[in-house]
PDB file of C-alpha atoms in Angstrom:
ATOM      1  CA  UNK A 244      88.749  68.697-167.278  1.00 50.00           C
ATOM      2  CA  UNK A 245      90.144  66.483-164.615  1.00 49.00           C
ATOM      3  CA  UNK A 246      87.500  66.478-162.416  1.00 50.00           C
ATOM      4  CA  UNK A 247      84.786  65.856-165.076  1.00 52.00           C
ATOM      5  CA  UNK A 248      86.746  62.703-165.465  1.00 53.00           C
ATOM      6  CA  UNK A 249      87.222  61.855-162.000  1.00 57.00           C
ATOM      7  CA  UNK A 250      83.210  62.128-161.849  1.00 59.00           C
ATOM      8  CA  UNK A 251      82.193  60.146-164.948  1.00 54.00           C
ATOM      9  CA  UNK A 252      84.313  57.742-163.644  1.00 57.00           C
ATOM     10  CA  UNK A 253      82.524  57.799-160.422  1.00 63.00           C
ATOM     11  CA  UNK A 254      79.189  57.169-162.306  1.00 63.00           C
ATOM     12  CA  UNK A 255      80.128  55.360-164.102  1.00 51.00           C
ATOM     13  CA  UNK A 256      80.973  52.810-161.292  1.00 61.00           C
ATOM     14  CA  UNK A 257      77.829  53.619-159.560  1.00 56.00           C
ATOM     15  CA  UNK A 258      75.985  52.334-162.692  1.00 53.00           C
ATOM     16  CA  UNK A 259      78.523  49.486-162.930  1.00 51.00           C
ATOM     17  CA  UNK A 260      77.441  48.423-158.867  1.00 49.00           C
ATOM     18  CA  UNK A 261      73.331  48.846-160.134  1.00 51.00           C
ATOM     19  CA  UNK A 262      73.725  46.674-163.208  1.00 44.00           C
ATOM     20  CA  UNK A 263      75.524  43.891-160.590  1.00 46.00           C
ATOM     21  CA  UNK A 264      73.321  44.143-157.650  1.00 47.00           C
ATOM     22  CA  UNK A 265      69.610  44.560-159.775  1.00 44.00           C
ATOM     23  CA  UNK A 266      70.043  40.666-161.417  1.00 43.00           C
ATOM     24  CA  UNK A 267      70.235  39.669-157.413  1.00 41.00           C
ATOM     25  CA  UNK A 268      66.924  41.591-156.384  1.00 40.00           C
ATOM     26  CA  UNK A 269      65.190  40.720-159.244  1.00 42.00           C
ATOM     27  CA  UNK A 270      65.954  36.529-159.279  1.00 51.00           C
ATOM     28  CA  UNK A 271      65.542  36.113-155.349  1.00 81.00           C
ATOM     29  CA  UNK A 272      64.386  32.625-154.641  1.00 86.00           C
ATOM     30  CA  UNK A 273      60.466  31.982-155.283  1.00 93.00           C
ATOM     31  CA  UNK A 274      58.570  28.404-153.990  1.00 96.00           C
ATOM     32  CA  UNK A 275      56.325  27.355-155.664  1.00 96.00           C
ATOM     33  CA  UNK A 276      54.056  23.893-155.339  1.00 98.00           C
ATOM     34  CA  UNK A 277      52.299  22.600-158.288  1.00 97.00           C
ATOM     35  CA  UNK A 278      53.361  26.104-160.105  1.00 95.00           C
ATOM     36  CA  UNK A 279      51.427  28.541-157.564  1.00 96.00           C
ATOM     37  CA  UNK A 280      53.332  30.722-155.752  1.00 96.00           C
ATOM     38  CA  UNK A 281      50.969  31.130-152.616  1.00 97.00           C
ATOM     39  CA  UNK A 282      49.157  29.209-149.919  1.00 98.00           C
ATOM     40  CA  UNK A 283      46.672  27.303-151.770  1.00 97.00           C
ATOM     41  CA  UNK A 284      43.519  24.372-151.080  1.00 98.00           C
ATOM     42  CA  UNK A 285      43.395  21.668-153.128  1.00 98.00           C
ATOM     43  CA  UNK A 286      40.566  20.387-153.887  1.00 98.00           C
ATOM     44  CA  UNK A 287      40.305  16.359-153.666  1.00 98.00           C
ATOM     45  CA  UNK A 288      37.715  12.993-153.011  1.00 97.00           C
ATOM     46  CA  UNK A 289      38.266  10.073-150.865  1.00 97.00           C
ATOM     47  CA  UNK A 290      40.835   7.063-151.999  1.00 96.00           C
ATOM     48  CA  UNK A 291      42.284   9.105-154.728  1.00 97.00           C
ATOM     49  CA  UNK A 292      45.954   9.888-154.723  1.00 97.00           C
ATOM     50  CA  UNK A 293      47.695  13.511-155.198  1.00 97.00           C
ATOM     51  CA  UNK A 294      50.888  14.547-155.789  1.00 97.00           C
ATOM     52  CA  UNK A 295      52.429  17.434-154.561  1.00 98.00           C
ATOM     53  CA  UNK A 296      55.869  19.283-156.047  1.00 98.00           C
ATOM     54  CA  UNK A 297      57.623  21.645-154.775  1.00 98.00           C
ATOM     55  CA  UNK A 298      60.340  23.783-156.668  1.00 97.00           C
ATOM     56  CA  UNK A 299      62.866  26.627-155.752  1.00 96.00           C
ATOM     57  CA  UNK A 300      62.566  29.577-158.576  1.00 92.00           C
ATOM     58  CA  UNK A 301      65.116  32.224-159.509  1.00 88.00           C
ATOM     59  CA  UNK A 302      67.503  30.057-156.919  1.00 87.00           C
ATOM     60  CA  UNK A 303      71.528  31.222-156.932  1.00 88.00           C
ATOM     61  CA  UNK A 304      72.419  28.063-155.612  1.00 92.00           C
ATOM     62  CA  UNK A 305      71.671  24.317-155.051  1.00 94.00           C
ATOM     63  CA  UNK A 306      68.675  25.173-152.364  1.00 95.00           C
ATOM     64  CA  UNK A 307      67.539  21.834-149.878  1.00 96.00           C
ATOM     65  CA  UNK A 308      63.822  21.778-149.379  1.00 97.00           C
ATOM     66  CA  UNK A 309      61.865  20.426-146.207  1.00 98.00           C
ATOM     67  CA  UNK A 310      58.485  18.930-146.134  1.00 98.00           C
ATOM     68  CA  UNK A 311      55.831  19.086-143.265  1.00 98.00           C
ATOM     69  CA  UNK A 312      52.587  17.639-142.841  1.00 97.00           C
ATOM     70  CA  UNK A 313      50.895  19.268-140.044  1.00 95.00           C
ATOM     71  CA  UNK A 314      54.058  20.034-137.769  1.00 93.00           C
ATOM     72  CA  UNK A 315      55.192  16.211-138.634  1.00 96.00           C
ATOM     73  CA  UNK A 316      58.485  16.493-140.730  1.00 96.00           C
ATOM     74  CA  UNK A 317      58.618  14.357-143.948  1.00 96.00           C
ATOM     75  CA  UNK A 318      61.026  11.908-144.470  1.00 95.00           C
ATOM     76  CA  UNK A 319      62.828  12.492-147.646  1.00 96.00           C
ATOM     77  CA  UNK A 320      64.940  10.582-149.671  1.00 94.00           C
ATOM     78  CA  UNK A 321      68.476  12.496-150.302  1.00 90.00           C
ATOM     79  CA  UNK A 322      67.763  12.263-153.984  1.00 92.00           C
ATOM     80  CA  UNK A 323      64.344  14.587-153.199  1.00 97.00           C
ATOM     81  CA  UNK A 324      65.542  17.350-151.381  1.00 95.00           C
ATOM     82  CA  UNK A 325      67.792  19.683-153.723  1.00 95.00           C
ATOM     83  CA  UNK A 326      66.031  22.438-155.861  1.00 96.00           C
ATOM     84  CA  UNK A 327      62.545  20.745-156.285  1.00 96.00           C
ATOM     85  CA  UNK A 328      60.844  18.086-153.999  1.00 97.00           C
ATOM     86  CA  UNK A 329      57.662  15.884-154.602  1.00 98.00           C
ATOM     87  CA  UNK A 330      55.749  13.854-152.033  1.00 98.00           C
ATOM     88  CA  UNK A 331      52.686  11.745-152.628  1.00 97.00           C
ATOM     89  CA  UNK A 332      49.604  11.415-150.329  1.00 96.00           C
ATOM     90  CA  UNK A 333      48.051   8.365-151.388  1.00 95.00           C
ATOM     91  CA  UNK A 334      44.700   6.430-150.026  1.00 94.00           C
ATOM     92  CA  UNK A 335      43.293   9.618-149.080  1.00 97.00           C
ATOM     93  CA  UNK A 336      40.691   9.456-146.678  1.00 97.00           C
ATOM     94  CA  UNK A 337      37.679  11.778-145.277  1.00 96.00           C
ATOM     95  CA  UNK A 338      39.960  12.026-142.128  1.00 95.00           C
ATOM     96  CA  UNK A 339      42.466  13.882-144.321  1.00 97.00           C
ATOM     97  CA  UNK A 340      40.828  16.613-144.499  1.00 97.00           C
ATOM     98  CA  UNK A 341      42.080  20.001-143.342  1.00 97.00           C
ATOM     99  CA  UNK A 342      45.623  18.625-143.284  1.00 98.00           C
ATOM    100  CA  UNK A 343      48.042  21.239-144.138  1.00 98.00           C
ATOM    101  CA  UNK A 344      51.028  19.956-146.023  1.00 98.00           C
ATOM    102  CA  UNK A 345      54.142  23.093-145.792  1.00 98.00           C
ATOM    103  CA  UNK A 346      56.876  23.059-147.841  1.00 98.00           C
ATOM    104  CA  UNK A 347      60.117  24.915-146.069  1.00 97.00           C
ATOM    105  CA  UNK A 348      63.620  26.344-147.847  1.00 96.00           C
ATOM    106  CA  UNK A 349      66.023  24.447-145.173  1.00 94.00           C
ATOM    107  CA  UNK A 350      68.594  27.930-144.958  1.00 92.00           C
ATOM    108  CA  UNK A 351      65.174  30.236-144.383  1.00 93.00           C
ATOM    109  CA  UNK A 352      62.111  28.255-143.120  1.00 93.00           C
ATOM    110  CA  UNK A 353      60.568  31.689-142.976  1.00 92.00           C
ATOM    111  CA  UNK A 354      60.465  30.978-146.681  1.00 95.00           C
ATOM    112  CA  UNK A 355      57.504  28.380-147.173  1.00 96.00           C
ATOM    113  CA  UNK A 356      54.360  27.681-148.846  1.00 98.00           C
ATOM    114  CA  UNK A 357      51.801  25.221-147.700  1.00 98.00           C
ATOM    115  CA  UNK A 358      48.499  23.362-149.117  1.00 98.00           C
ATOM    116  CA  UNK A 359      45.149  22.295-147.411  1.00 98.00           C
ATOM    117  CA  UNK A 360      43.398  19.117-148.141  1.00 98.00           C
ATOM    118  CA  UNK A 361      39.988  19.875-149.144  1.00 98.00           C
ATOM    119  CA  UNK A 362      38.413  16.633-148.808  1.00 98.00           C
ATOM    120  CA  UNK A 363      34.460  16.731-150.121  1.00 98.00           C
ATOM    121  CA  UNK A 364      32.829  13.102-149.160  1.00 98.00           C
ATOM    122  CA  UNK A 365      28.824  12.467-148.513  1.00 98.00           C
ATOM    123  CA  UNK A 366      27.542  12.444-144.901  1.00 98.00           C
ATOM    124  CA  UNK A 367      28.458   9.295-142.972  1.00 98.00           C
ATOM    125  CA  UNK A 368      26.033   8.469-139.833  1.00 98.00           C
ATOM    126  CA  UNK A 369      26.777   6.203-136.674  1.00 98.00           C
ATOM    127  CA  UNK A 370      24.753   5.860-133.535  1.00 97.00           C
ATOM    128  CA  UNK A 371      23.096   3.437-131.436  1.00 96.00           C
ATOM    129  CA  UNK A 372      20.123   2.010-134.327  1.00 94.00           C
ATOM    130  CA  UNK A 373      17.927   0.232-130.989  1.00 96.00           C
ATOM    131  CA  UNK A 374      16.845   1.460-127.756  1.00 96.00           C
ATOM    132  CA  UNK A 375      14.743   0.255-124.911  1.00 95.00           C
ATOM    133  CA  UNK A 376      13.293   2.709-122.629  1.00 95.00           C
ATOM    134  CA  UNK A 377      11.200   2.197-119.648  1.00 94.00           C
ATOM    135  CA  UNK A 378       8.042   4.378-119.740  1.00 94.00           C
ATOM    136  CA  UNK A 379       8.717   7.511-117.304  1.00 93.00           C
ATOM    137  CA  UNK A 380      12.464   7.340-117.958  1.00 95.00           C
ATOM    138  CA  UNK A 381      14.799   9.752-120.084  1.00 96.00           C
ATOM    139  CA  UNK A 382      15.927   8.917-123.911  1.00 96.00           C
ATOM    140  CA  UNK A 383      18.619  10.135-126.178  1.00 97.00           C
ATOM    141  CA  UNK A 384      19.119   9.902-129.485  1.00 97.00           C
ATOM    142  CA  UNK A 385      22.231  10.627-130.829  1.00 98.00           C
ATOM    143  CA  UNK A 386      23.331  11.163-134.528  1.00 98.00           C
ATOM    144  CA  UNK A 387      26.520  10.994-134.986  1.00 98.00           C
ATOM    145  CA  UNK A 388      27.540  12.545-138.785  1.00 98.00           C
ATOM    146  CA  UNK A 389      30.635  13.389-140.691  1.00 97.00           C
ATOM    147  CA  UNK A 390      30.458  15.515-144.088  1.00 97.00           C
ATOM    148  CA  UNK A 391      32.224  18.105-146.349  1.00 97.00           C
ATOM    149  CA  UNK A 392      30.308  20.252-147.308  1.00 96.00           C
ATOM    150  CA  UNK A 393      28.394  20.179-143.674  1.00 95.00           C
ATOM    151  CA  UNK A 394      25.055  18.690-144.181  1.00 96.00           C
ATOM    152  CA  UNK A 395      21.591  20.092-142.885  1.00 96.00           C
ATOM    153  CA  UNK A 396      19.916  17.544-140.758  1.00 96.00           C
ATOM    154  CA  UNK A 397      16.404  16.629-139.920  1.00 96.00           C
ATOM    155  CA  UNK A 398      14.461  14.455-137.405  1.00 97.00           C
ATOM    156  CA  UNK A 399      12.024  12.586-138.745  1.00 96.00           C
ATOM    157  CA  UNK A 400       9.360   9.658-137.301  1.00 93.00           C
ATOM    158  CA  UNK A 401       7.236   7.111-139.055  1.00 85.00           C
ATOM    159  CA  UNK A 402       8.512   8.147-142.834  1.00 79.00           C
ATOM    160  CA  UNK A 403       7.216  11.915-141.667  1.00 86.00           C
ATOM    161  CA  UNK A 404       8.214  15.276-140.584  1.00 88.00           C
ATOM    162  CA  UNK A 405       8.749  15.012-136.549  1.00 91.00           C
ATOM    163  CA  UNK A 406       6.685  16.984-134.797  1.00 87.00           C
ATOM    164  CA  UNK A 407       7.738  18.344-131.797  1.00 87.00           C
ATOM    165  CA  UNK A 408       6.099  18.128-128.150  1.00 87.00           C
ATOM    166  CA  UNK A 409       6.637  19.313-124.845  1.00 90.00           C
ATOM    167  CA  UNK A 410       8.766  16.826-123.890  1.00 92.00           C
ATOM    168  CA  UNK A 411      10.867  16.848-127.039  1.00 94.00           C
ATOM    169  CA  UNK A 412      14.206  18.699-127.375  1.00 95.00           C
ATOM    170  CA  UNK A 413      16.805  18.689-130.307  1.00 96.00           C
ATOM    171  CA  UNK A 414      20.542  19.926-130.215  1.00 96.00           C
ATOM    172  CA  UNK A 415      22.085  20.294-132.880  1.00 95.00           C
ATOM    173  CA  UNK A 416      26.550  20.983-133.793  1.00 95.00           C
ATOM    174  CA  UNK A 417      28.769  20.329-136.593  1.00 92.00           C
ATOM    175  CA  UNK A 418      29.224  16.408-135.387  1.00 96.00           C
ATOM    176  CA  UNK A 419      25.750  15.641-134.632  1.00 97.00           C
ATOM    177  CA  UNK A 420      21.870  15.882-134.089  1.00 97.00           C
ATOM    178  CA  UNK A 421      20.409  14.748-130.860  1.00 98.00           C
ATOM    179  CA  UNK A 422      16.872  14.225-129.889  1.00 97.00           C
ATOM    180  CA  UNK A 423      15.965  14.080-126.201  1.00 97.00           C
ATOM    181  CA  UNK A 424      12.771  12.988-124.735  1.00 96.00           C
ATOM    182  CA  UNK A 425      12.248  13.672-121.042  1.00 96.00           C
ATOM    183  CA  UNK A 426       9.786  11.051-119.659  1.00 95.00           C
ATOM    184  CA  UNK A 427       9.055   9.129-122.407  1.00 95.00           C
ATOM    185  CA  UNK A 428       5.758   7.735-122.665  1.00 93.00           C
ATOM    186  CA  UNK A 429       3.912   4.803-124.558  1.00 93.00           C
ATOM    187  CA  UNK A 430       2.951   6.684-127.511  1.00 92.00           C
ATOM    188  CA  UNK A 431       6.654   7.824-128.269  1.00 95.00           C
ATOM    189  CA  UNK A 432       7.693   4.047-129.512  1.00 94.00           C
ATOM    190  CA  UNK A 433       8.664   3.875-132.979  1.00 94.00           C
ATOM    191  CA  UNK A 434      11.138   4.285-135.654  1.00 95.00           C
ATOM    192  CA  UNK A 435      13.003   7.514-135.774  1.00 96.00           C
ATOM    193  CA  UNK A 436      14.880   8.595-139.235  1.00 97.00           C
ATOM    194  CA  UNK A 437      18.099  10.811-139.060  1.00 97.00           C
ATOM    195  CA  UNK A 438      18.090  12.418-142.293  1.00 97.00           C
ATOM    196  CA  UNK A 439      21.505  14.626-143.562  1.00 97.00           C
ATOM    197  CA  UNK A 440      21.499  16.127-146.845  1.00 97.00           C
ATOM    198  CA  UNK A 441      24.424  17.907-148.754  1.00 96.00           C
ATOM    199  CA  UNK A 442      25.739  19.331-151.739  1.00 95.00           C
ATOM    200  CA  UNK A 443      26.875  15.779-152.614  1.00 95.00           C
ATOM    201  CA  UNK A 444      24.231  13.286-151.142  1.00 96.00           C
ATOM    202  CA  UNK A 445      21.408  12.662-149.388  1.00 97.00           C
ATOM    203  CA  UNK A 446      21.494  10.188-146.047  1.00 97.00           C
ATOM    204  CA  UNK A 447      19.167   8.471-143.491  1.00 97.00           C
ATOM    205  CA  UNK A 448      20.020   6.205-140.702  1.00 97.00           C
ATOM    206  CA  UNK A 449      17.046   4.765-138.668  1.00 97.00           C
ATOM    207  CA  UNK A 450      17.055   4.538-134.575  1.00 97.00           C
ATOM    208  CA  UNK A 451      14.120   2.124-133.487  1.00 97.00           C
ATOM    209  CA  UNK A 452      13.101   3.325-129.614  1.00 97.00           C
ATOM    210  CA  UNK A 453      10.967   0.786-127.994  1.00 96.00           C
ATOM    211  CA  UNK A 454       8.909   1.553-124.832  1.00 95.00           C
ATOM    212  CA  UNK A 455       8.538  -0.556-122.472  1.00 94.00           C
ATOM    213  CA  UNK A 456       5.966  -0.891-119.479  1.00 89.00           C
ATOM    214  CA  UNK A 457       7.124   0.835-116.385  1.00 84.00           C
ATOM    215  CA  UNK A 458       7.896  -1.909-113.679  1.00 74.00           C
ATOM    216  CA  UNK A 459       5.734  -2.148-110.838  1.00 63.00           C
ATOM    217  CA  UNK A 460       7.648  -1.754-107.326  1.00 60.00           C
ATOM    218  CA  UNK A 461       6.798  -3.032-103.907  1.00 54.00           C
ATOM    219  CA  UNK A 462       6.986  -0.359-100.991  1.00 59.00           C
ATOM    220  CA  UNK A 463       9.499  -1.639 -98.779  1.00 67.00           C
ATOM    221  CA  UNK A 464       8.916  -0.002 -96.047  1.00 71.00           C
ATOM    222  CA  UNK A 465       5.688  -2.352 -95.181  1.00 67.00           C
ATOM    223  CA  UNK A 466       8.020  -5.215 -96.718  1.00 63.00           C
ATOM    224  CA  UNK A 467      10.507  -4.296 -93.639  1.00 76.00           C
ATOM    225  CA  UNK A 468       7.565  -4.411 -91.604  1.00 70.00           C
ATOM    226  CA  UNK A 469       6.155  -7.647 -92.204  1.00 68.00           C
ATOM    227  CA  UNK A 470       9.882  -9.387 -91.584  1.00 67.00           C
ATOM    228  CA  UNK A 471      10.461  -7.477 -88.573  1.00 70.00           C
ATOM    229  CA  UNK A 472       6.913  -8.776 -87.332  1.00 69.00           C
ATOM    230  CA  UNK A 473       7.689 -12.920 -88.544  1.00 69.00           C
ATOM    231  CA  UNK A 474      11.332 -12.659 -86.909  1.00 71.00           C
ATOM    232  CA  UNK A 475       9.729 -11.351 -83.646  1.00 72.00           C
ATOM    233  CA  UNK A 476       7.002 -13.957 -83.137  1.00 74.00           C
ATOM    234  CA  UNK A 477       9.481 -16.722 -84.102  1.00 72.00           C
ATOM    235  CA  UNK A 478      11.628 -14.924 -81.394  1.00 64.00           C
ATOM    236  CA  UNK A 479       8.799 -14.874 -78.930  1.00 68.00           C
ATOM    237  CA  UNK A 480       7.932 -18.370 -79.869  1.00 67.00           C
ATOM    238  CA  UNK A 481      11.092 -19.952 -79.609  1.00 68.00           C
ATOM    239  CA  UNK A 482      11.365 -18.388 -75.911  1.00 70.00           C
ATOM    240  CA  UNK A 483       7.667 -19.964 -74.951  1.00 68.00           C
ATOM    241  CA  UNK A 484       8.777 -22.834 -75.981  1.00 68.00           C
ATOM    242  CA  UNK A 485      11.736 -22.900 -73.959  1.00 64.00           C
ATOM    243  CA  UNK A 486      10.232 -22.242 -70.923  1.00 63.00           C
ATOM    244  CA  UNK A 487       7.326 -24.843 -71.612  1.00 66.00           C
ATOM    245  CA  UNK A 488      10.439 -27.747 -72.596  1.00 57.00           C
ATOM    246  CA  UNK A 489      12.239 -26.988 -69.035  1.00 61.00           C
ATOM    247  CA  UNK A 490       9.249 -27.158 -67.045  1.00 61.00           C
ATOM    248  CA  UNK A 491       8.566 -30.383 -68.275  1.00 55.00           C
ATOM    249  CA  UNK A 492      12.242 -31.456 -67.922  1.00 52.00           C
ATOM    250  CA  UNK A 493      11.287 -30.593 -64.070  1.00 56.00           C
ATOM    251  CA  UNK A 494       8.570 -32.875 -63.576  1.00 55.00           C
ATOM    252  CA  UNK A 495      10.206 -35.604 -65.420  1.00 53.00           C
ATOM    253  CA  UNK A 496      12.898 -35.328 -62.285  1.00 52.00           C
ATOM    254  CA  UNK A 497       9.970 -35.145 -59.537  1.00 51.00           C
ATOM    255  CA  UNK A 498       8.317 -38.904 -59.774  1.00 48.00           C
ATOM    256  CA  UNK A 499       5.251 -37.152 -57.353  1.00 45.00           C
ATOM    257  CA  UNK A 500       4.735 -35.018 -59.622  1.00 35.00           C
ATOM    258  CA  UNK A 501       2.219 -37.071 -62.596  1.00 39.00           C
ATOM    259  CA  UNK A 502      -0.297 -34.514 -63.644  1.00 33.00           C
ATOM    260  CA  UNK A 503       1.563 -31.898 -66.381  1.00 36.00           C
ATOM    261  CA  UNK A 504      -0.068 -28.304 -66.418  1.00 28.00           C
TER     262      UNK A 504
END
């Protein structure tokens, strides 16, 4: 009879220990930013302003939060640090996006959740709108473009579809559109439209090439020639007349001498 004691007893802490030690399992500290529990992109458009929150869940004890953006720490104020946390990204621009913002439990920065800037804005173009090109000479073209979504762009000339020659090239990456012309000629002058189209808007910036006549050049080799020739025989003449001035200073010294050569 004792020992059935002895072992309910035993159980009876054993259950005792469970009941203490599930409540700690079960309320282990959660993040959470704007109420989502994971990594998560957010969605957002140029000059608007977003807020984000972070909170400890299921927390013990007073927990101090850390904020990154990028691997930048956050400067918070000490009344924005215990328990929950909020910053605010205001002025957003279209170079915000793809910024990762992290929020960090300061005792475990294992423990974190973070949030992407998903920026959407139209395509914006840039490049150099006139060129002059000398016929027989090289051109490029660049299109410089920034969107999100990525746009799909097109070359075209004269208000229609390019269409491509020989001498024509286009490149093509996530930044721009090139067109290269190898030896441009006369009939390549004109106006040139970069056209971008995306999910949002459509775009078109216009590059104006002008061709100009190739400059005539003057061998100059014969050029050489010709100044090597007039610096001899002013040379040569210099010397005859020289020798044509002394004699004469040598009669001018001889009184007999009266009849000059």
């Amino acid at each position: 009879m004792a020992q059935k004691t002895s072992s309910l007893i035993q159980r009876c802490r054993f259950l005792l220990l469970m009941i203490l030690f599930l409540p700690r399992v079960m309320t282990s500290s959660v993040l959470s930013v704007n109420g989502k529990t994971e990594n998560y992109i957010l969605d957002t458009e140029p000059g608007l302003q977003e807020s984000l929150k972070c909170a400890v869940q299921n927390h013990t004890r007073d927990e101090e939060l850390l904020w990154y953006r990028k691997d930048g720490r956050v400067d918070l104020k000490s009344g924005n640090k215990i328990n929950s946390s909020s910053v605010c990204v205001s002025g957003i621009s279209e170079n915000d996006n793809g910024i990762t913002f992290t929020c960090k439990l300061q005792r475990n920065q294992s423990m974190s959740i973070s949030v992407v800037l998903n920026v959407t804005f139209p395509p914006l173009l840039s490049g150099n709108d006139f060129q002059t090109a000398e016929e027989g000479s090289d051109v490029k073209l660049v299109c410089n473009v920034k969107s999100n979504p990525q746009a799909q762009m097109m070359w075209y000339r004269d208000s229609g579809i390019l269409n491509l020659e020989t001498h024509h090239r286009i490149q093509q990456t996530s930044e721009y559109l090139q067109l290269s012309i190898t030896k441009v000629k006369k009939s390549d002058n004109g106006t040139y439209s970069c056209i971008a189209s995306s999910l949002i808007e459509t775009k078109t910036k216009d590059f104006h090439l002008i061709v100009k006549d190739k400059a005539s050049t003057v061998p100059i080799e014969p050029v050489i020639a010709a100044c090597v020739v007039v610096f001899l025989t002013l040379v040569f003449g210099l010397i005859a007349r020289r020798k044509r001035i002394m004699k004469l200073c040598r009669r001018d010294q001889d009184p007999q001498c009266r009849t000059a050569l």
